[in-house]
Short mmCIF file of C-alpha atoms in Angstrom, two decimals:
data_model
loop_
_atom_site.label_atom_id
_atom_site.label_comp_id
_atom_site.label_asym_id
_atom_site.label_seq_id
_atom_site.Cartn_x
_atom_site.Cartn_y
_atom_site.Cartn_z
CA MET A 26 0.00 0.00 0.00
CA ASP A 27 2.80 2.43 0.93
CA GLN A 28 4.50 1.80 -2.41
CA LEU A 29 1.27 2.45 -4.31
CA ILE A 30 0.78 5.74 -2.45
CA ARG A 31 4.36 6.79 -3.19
CA ARG A 32 4.06 6.02 -6.91
CA SER A 33 0.69 7.75 -7.18
CA LEU A 34 1.94 10.87 -5.40
CA LEU A 35 5.06 11.07 -7.54
CA LYS A 36 3.05 10.74 -10.74
CA PHE A 37 0.42 13.25 -9.60
CA LEU A 38 2.86 15.90 -8.43
CA THR A 39 5.72 15.61 -10.91
CA GLY A 40 4.35 13.66 -13.86
CA GLU A 41 7.25 11.21 -13.45
CA ARG A 42 6.99 7.46 -12.82
CA ASN A 43 10.31 7.50 -10.99
CA ILE A 44 13.36 9.66 -10.35
CA VAL A 45 16.69 8.35 -11.66
CA LEU A 46 20.00 9.56 -10.28
CA ALA A 47 22.92 8.46 -12.45
CA ARG A 48 26.72 8.44 -12.37
CA ARG A 49 26.86 11.61 -14.44
CA PRO A 50 28.82 14.32 -12.58
CA PRO A 51 28.40 17.84 -13.99
CA THR A 52 31.37 19.37 -15.79
CA ARG A 53 32.95 22.63 -14.72
CA ASP A 54 31.42 24.38 -17.75
CA GLN A 55 27.97 23.03 -16.87
CA LEU A 56 28.32 24.33 -13.32
CA ARG A 57 29.51 27.71 -14.54
CA THR A 58 26.40 27.99 -16.69
CA GLN A 59 24.23 27.03 -13.72
CA PHE A 60 25.72 29.71 -11.48
CA GLU A 61 25.23 32.42 -14.11
CA SER A 62 21.48 32.38 -13.38
CA ILE A 63 21.78 32.17 -9.57
CA PRO A 64 22.17 35.51 -7.74
CA SER A 65 22.57 34.01 -4.26
CA LEU A 66 22.69 30.59 -2.63
CA GLY A 67 23.24 28.63 0.56
CA LEU A 68 26.22 26.61 1.69
CA TYR A 69 26.25 23.30 3.57
CA LEU A 70 29.32 21.59 5.01
CA HIS A 71 29.10 17.95 6.10
CA ILE A 72 31.38 16.57 8.81
CA PRO A 73 30.84 12.79 8.80
CA PHE A 74 32.73 11.86 11.97
CA CYS A 75 31.21 10.62 15.23
CA GLU A 76 32.69 9.14 18.39
CA GLN A 77 30.00 6.45 18.33
CA ILE A 78 27.23 5.40 15.93
CA CYS A 79 23.70 5.91 17.25
CA PRO A 80 21.34 3.06 16.26
CA TYR A 81 18.58 5.32 14.89
CA CYS A 82 20.62 7.93 13.00
CA PRO A 83 20.10 7.88 9.19
CA TYR A 84 22.76 10.45 8.32
CA ASN A 85 26.13 9.79 6.74
CA LYS A 86 28.66 9.18 9.50
CA GLU A 87 31.63 7.05 10.49
CA ILE A 88 33.80 6.61 13.56
CA TYR A 89 36.33 9.43 14.03
CA ARG A 90 39.95 8.60 13.17
CA SER A 91 42.58 11.30 13.49
CA ASP A 92 44.44 10.42 10.27
CA VAL A 93 41.27 10.33 8.15
CA ALA A 94 39.99 13.54 9.75
CA ALA A 95 43.24 15.39 9.00
CA ALA A 96 43.10 14.33 5.34
CA TYR A 97 39.41 15.23 5.23
CA VAL A 98 40.15 18.81 6.29
CA GLN A 99 42.57 19.16 3.36
CA ALA A 100 40.09 17.58 0.94
CA VAL A 101 37.34 20.02 1.93
CA ALA A 102 39.79 22.87 1.33
CA ARG A 103 40.31 21.56 -2.22
CA GLU A 104 36.58 21.40 -2.82
CA VAL A 105 36.16 24.96 -1.51
CA ASP A 106 38.84 26.12 -3.93
CA PHE A 107 37.07 24.33 -6.79
CA TYR A 108 33.84 26.26 -6.18
CA ALA A 109 35.39 29.63 -5.30
CA ASP A 110 35.88 30.80 -8.89
CA LEU A 111 32.53 29.39 -10.04
CA VAL A 112 30.56 31.13 -7.31
CA GLY A 113 32.51 34.37 -7.47
CA ASP A 114 31.05 37.21 -5.41
CA ARG A 115 27.51 35.84 -5.32
CA ALA A 116 26.02 36.26 -1.87
CA ILE A 117 26.01 33.23 0.40
CA THR A 118 22.81 33.80 2.37
CA SER A 119 22.92 30.65 4.52
CA PHE A 120 25.85 28.68 5.95
CA TYR A 121 25.17 25.49 7.88
CA ILE A 122 27.55 22.85 9.26
CA GLY A 123 26.03 19.44 9.98
CA GLY A 124 26.98 15.84 10.37
CA GLY A 125 27.84 13.39 11.78
CA THR A 126 29.15 15.42 14.64
CA PRO A 127 30.86 18.66 13.51
CA THR A 128 32.34 19.27 16.95
CA THR A 129 34.53 16.16 16.58
CA LEU A 130 36.74 18.47 14.48
CA LEU A 131 36.77 21.28 17.03
CA HIS A 132 40.48 22.08 17.67
CA ARG A 133 41.22 19.61 14.84
CA GLY A 134 40.85 21.71 11.70
CA LEU A 135 37.25 22.90 11.75
CA ALA A 136 38.20 26.54 12.41
CA GLY A 137 40.61 26.38 9.47
CA ILE A 138 37.87 25.12 7.14
CA VAL A 139 35.57 27.94 8.23
CA GLU A 140 38.28 30.53 7.62
CA ARG A 141 38.98 29.02 4.20
CA ILE A 142 35.28 29.35 3.36
CA ARG A 143 35.14 32.94 4.60
CA GLY A 144 38.07 33.79 2.37
CA ALA A 145 36.64 32.04 -0.68
CA PHE A 146 32.99 33.13 -0.60
CA ASN A 147 30.97 36.28 -0.05
CA LEU A 148 29.27 35.31 3.21
CA GLN A 149 26.25 37.49 3.92
CA CYS A 150 24.80 35.37 6.73
CA ASP A 151 25.20 33.92 10.18
CA LEU A 152 26.84 30.55 10.76
CA HIS A 153 24.68 27.67 12.04
CA MET A 154 26.27 24.49 13.42
CA GLU A 155 25.26 21.21 15.02
CA SER A 156 26.95 20.07 18.22
CA HIS A 157 27.08 17.23 20.75
CA PRO A 158 26.25 17.70 24.44
CA ASN A 159 29.50 16.04 25.51
CA HIS A 160 31.51 18.63 23.57
CA LEU A 161 30.00 21.73 25.18
CA SER A 162 32.45 22.52 27.93
CA ALA A 163 32.97 26.19 28.75
CA ASP A 164 36.28 26.17 26.82
CA ASN A 165 34.74 24.51 23.78
CA LEU A 166 31.82 26.92 23.75
CA ARG A 167 34.28 29.81 23.68
CA ALA A 168 36.09 28.12 20.78
CA ILE A 169 32.80 27.67 18.91
CA ARG A 170 31.90 31.32 19.43
CA SER A 171 35.38 32.42 18.30
CA MET A 172 34.78 30.61 14.97
CA GLY A 173 31.89 32.97 14.38
CA VAL A 174 29.12 30.46 15.06
CA ASP A 175 25.98 32.45 15.93
CA HIS A 176 23.41 29.64 16.01
CA VAL A 177 24.10 26.27 17.61
CA SER A 178 22.00 23.11 17.67
CA ILE A 179 22.38 20.45 20.38
CA GLY A 180 21.35 16.85 19.76
CA VAL A 181 19.74 16.16 23.13
CA GLU A 182 17.06 13.69 21.87
CA ALA A 183 15.63 12.79 25.31
CA LEU A 184 15.50 13.95 28.93
CA ALA A 185 14.80 10.63 30.64
CA GLU A 186 17.54 8.16 31.52
CA ARG A 187 15.69 5.14 30.13
CA HIS A 188 15.19 6.76 26.74
CA LEU A 189 18.81 7.92 26.58
CA LYS A 190 19.74 4.28 27.15
CA THR A 191 17.39 3.09 24.36
CA LEU A 192 18.93 5.62 21.97
CA HIS A 193 22.48 4.80 23.14
CA ARG A 194 23.16 8.44 23.95
CA PRO A 195 26.41 8.63 25.98
CA TYR A 196 25.43 11.10 28.70
CA THR A 197 23.10 11.49 31.65
CA VAL A 198 20.08 13.76 32.03
CA GLU A 199 22.01 15.80 34.59
CA GLY A 200 24.95 16.14 32.22
CA VAL A 201 22.90 17.18 29.22
CA ARG A 202 20.93 19.73 31.25
CA ALA A 203 24.22 21.29 32.36
CA ALA A 204 25.53 21.38 28.77
CA VAL A 205 22.36 23.06 27.49
CA GLY A 206 22.52 25.58 30.33
CA ARG A 207 26.10 26.50 29.44
CA ALA A 208 25.17 26.94 25.77
CA VAL A 209 22.18 29.13 26.59
CA SER A 210 24.48 31.41 28.61
CA ALA A 211 27.25 31.54 26.00
CA GLY A 212 25.92 34.43 23.91
CA PHE A 213 24.57 32.69 20.81
CA LYS A 214 21.79 34.35 18.86
CA CYS A 215 19.85 31.08 18.90
CA VAL A 216 20.33 27.81 20.79
CA ASN A 217 18.29 24.99 19.26
CA VAL A 218 17.69 21.65 20.96
CA ASP A 219 16.70 18.53 19.00
CA VAL A 220 14.40 16.24 20.97
CA MET A 221 12.40 13.15 20.03
CA PHE A 222 8.92 12.07 21.02
CA ALA A 223 6.89 8.87 20.49
CA LEU A 224 9.91 6.88 21.64
CA PRO A 225 9.40 3.20 22.55
CA GLY A 226 7.39 3.09 25.77
CA GLN A 227 7.36 6.85 26.21
CA THR A 228 4.42 8.27 28.15
CA GLU A 229 2.51 11.49 27.61
CA GLN A 230 3.69 12.70 31.01
CA GLU A 231 7.32 12.22 29.97
CA VAL A 232 6.70 14.27 26.83
CA GLU A 233 5.12 17.04 28.90
CA ASP A 234 7.99 16.98 31.39
CA THR A 235 10.50 17.24 28.52
CA GLY A 236 8.75 20.22 26.93
CA ARG A 237 8.51 22.10 30.22
CA ALA A 238 12.14 21.33 31.07
CA LEU A 239 13.34 22.80 27.77
CA VAL A 240 11.32 25.97 28.36
CA ASP A 241 12.74 26.24 31.88
CA LEU A 242 16.27 25.81 30.53
CA GLY A 243 15.69 28.87 28.34
CA VAL A 244 16.42 27.34 24.94
CA ASP A 245 15.57 29.61 22.02
CA GLN A 246 14.26 26.92 19.73
CA VAL A 247 13.12 23.30 19.97
CA ALA A 248 13.06 20.91 17.03
CA ALA A 249 10.68 18.18 18.20
CA TYR A 250 10.22 15.19 15.93
CA PRO A 251 9.15 11.56 16.24
CA LEU A 252 11.53 8.65 15.96
CA PHE A 253 11.78 7.82 12.26
CA LEU A 254 13.20 4.36 11.54
CA PHE A 255 15.24 3.98 8.38
CA PRO A 256 15.72 0.37 7.19
CA TYR A 257 19.51 0.65 6.92
CA THR A 258 19.99 1.80 10.54
CA ALA A 259 20.48 -0.64 13.44
CA MET A 260 17.02 0.04 14.86
CA GLY A 261 15.45 -0.22 11.42
CA ARG A 262 17.16 -3.54 10.68
CA ASN A 263 15.73 -4.95 13.90
CA GLY A 264 12.31 -4.78 12.30
CA ALA A 265 10.78 -2.15 14.57
CA ARG A 266 7.84 -0.28 13.08
CA ASN A 267 7.11 3.38 13.63
CA HIS A 268 3.96 3.96 11.61
CA GLY A 269 0.39 2.77 11.53
CA VAL A 270 -2.91 4.03 12.91
CA VAL A 271 -2.04 3.54 16.59
CA GLU A 272 1.41 5.08 16.20
CA SER A 273 0.02 8.05 14.24
CA PHE A 274 -2.53 8.72 16.98
CA LYS A 275 0.22 8.55 19.60
CA ARG A 276 2.40 10.98 17.66
CA ARG A 277 -0.43 13.44 17.15
CA THR A 278 -1.37 13.40 20.84
CA MET A 279 2.22 13.95 21.96
CA LEU A 280 2.82 16.68 19.41
CA ARG A 281 -0.28 18.51 20.65
CA ILE A 282 1.12 18.40 24.18
CA LEU A 283 4.33 20.05 22.98
CA GLU A 284 2.47 22.60 20.84
CA SER A 285 0.44 23.69 23.87
CA ILE A 286 3.52 24.06 26.07
CA PHE A 287 5.53 26.04 23.52
CA TYR A 288 2.70 28.30 22.35
CA ASN A 289 1.81 29.15 25.95
CA SER A 290 5.48 29.89 26.66
CA GLY A 291 5.96 32.49 23.91
CA TYR A 292 7.21 30.27 21.09
CA GLU A 293 5.86 30.15 17.54
CA ARG A 294 6.03 27.43 14.92
CA THR A 295 8.80 28.25 12.41
CA SER A 296 8.92 24.95 10.53
CA THR A 297 7.02 21.70 10.57
CA TRP A 298 8.73 20.50 13.75
CA ALA A 299 10.49 23.64 15.05
CA PHE A 300 9.23 26.10 17.68
CA THR A 301 11.17 29.34 18.16
CA LYS A 302 10.86 32.09 20.77
CA ARG A 303 9.15 35.12 19.28
CA GLY A 304 11.69 37.74 18.29
CA VAL A 305 14.58 35.26 18.11
CA PRO A 306 16.18 34.49 14.71
CA ARG A 307 15.51 30.84 14.01
CA TYR A 308 18.07 28.09 13.66
CA CYS A 309 17.51 26.64 10.20
CA SER A 310 19.19 23.90 8.21
CA VAL A 311 17.13 22.25 5.50
CA THR A 312 14.93 24.74 3.67
CA VAL A 313 17.37 26.78 1.55
CA PRO A 314 16.03 27.06 -2.04
CA VAL A 315 19.43 26.77 -3.80
CA TYR A 316 22.64 25.50 -2.22
CA ILE A 317 26.04 23.86 -2.55
CA GLY A 318 26.91 20.87 -0.36
CA LEU A 319 30.56 20.40 0.61
CA GLY A 320 32.10 17.24 2.06
CA ALA A 321 31.32 13.55 1.87
CA SER A 322 27.60 13.06 1.02
CA GLY A 323 27.15 16.79 0.51
CA GLY A 324 24.14 17.39 -1.74
CA SER A 325 23.85 20.39 -4.06
CA TYR A 326 20.73 21.82 -5.67
CA LEU A 327 21.14 24.37 -8.47
CA ARG A 328 17.54 24.85 -9.66
CA ASP A 329 17.38 22.26 -12.44
CA LEU A 330 20.27 20.11 -11.23
CA PHE A 331 20.65 18.05 -8.07
CA TYR A 332 23.81 16.10 -7.32
CA VAL A 333 25.40 14.39 -4.35
CA ASN A 334 28.99 13.60 -3.37
CA THR A 335 30.24 10.12 -2.60
CA PHE A 336 29.44 9.14 0.98
CA GLY A 337 32.67 7.52 2.18
CA ALA A 338 35.24 9.92 3.64
CA ALA A 339 38.14 7.89 2.21
CA GLU A 340 36.69 7.92 -1.33
CA TYR A 341 35.87 11.62 -1.05
CA ILE A 342 39.46 12.36 0.03
CA LYS A 343 40.95 10.17 -2.70
CA ALA A 344 38.91 11.81 -5.45
CA LEU A 345 39.99 15.32 -4.50
CA GLU A 346 43.62 14.32 -3.96
CA GLU A 347 43.62 12.92 -7.52
CA GLY A 348 41.98 16.06 -8.94
CA ARG A 349 38.68 14.30 -9.63
CA THR A 350 35.19 15.43 -8.74
CA PRO A 351 33.70 13.83 -5.60
CA VAL A 352 30.22 13.91 -7.20
CA ALA A 353 28.75 10.39 -7.30
CA LEU A 354 25.21 10.89 -8.62
CA SER A 355 23.15 13.58 -10.31
CA VAL A 356 19.70 14.15 -11.76
CA GLU A 357 18.34 16.88 -14.00
CA MET A 358 15.16 18.35 -12.55
CA SER A 359 12.25 19.03 -14.87
CA GLU A 360 10.42 22.33 -14.47
CA ARG A 361 7.54 20.51 -12.79
CA MET A 362 9.88 18.76 -10.35
CA GLN A 363 11.51 22.09 -9.49
CA ARG A 364 8.12 23.61 -8.70
CA VAL A 365 7.08 20.71 -6.50
CA ALA A 366 10.38 20.79 -4.61
CA TRP A 367 10.09 24.54 -4.08
CA LEU A 368 6.51 24.25 -2.84
CA TYR A 369 7.31 21.36 -0.49
CA TRP A 370 10.12 23.19 1.29
CA ARG A 371 8.19 26.46 1.50
CA ILE A 372 5.25 24.63 3.08
CA TYR A 373 7.74 22.87 5.35
CA GLU A 374 8.68 26.34 6.63
CA THR A 375 4.93 26.71 7.42
CA LYS A 376 4.45 30.06 5.69
CA PHE A 377 5.40 31.80 2.46
CA SER A 378 4.37 34.62 0.16
CA LYS A 379 2.68 33.81 -3.13
CA ALA A 380 4.76 36.58 -4.68
CA ASP A 381 7.88 34.50 -3.99
CA TYR A 382 6.56 31.75 -6.25
CA ARG A 383 5.87 34.24 -9.05
CA GLN A 384 9.36 35.71 -8.65
CA ARG A 385 10.97 32.25 -8.86
CA PHE A 386 8.91 30.77 -11.69
CA GLY A 387 7.39 33.78 -13.47
CA GLU A 388 3.81 32.59 -13.02
CA PRO A 389 1.18 32.81 -10.26
CA ILE A 390 1.06 29.82 -7.93
CA ASP A 391 -2.71 29.56 -8.27
CA GLY A 392 -2.32 28.69 -11.93
CA ASP A 393 -0.30 25.61 -11.05
CA TYR A 394 -1.57 24.63 -7.62
CA GLY A 395 -4.73 26.64 -6.97
CA ARG A 396 -7.00 23.58 -6.92
CA LEU A 397 -4.64 21.67 -4.60
CA LEU A 398 -4.29 24.63 -2.24
CA ARG A 399 -8.06 25.06 -2.08
CA LEU A 400 -8.49 21.38 -1.18
CA LEU A 401 -5.87 21.67 1.54
CA GLU A 402 -7.59 24.78 2.86
CA LEU A 403 -10.94 22.99 2.97
CA ALA A 404 -9.25 20.22 4.96
CA LYS A 405 -7.96 22.93 7.35
CA PHE A 406 -4.35 22.06 6.55
CA LEU A 407 -3.53 25.65 5.62
CA GLU A 408 -4.91 29.16 5.30
CA ASP A 409 -4.72 31.24 2.12
CA ASP A 410 -5.45 34.96 2.47
CA GLY A 411 -4.74 35.63 -1.19
CA GLU A 412 -1.18 36.83 -0.59
CA ARG A 413 0.29 34.34 1.86
CA ILE A 414 0.02 30.61 2.61
CA VAL A 415 0.20 29.60 6.28
CA LEU A 416 0.28 25.95 7.32
CA SER A 417 -1.93 24.96 10.27
CA ASP A 418 -0.89 22.68 13.13
CA ARG A 419 -3.00 19.95 11.54
CA GLY A 420 -1.27 20.51 8.22
CA ALA A 421 2.17 20.39 9.84
CA PHE A 422 1.45 17.00 11.37
CA TRP A 423 0.03 15.42 8.24
CA LEU A 424 2.84 16.79 6.10
CA HIS A 425 5.26 14.68 8.06
CA ALA A 426 2.89 11.74 8.17
CA LEU A 427 3.00 11.91 4.38
CA GLN A 428 6.77 12.25 4.47
CA ASP A 429 6.97 9.09 6.57
CA ILE A 430 5.17 7.21 3.79
CA ALA A 431 6.82 8.85 0.78
CA SER A 432 10.09 10.71 1.08
CA ILE A 433 11.68 8.53 3.78
CA ASP A 434 11.54 5.64 1.33
CA TYR A 435 13.29 7.75 -1.30
CA ILE A 436 15.92 8.88 1.21
CA SER A 437 16.46 5.28 2.30
CA LYS A 438 17.11 4.19 -1.27
CA LEU A 439 19.49 7.03 -2.05
CA TRP A 440 21.37 7.13 1.24
CA GLY A 441 21.22 3.38 1.83
CA THR A 442 22.68 2.64 -1.60
CA SER A 443 25.28 5.40 -1.33
CA LYS A 444 26.47 4.08 2.03
CA GLU A 445 27.00 0.62 0.54
CA ILE A 446 28.41 1.61 -2.87
CA ALA A 447 30.85 4.53 -3.13
CA TRP A 448 30.20 5.20 -6.84
CA PRO A 449 26.82 3.67 -7.83
CA GLU A 450 25.97 3.69 -11.51
CA GLU A 451 22.31 4.48 -10.86
CA VAL A 452 19.74 4.83 -8.10
CA VAL A 453 16.05 4.69 -9.03
CA LEU A 454 13.65 6.35 -6.62
#
């Protein structure tokens, strides 16, 4: 049934039966042509190293090794140099460092990478970076601030000892509370905390206690999301299920508890799962319309072209040392696919101006999606005042319920294959 829904949605929205990524890296001339029509873009840097592998995490990561990490720093510098001339003085309006665990490279070359990027590109933005609770000592927080990081995200995931044990998180509730407290007091513009709900055996009272604790700790933003199980992760391979009618009801109930706590505490919804204090600039990672991805598994989207680097750090390093591109797969995006992707991520942000769609595509959004938007409004998934689309709480929940059925399968195929095969010839989604 899930597969039928996925195929039907893909055909309805994009007109395509499937999406094929192939071993067809873009040439330098092709990229130069792409950048000629792009006035500004975002930048993502992937650090794939972790000190341990969490059993639920779907992202590209591997155990930290000092020799590989040192070579990786040099390889990223080469990739930065490759893009510097192509991008020129175009404004970089978003810069985000994710992983893996970026703070594994703190004091080990990360500051040098950031300085290399500052020298190569026209940064017109704040720097956002993920971190690990165990890395947030007072000295490390000062080092992070000295790099120019203005927005930091902390992967807390749970505030109950039994759930930390289930998730194999290597710290205690007391320790993580202290780390968050230090970060909140360190002078960042925004401190985001990632936290999960609908964990195995989790109660509604535990969810409520977690939400209230985060408010009391003074965090600026909370990204609250359910446990998604990807089939290539340890928890996914164990056959655990995280969807179905009962699970969906549980998720909706728990999310409503968190919504009530955050709304009553002066937060507003700033993306499908994120709640930010009013007046605070949000921590944001995934909704940039056009971007370059640096590092192993870095994905780049240049309007009608999406491509992704090889996932393995060693293969990424080798390619750049040999003067080759680290790009493993690419796909040309049809105009219809571009419009669907744009609309999905704007709705994911929960609100957008219709004028932005006209500016991007030269046509009014109602001409392409007016009927769909009206249906979603009738279902109370969104509000349309004629100028702006605003997603409702109901719409936010069902957007991710749909994502659980559709896009997670696509991600699993792309990421799962890319983790197993460094240079796949083709991945069909």
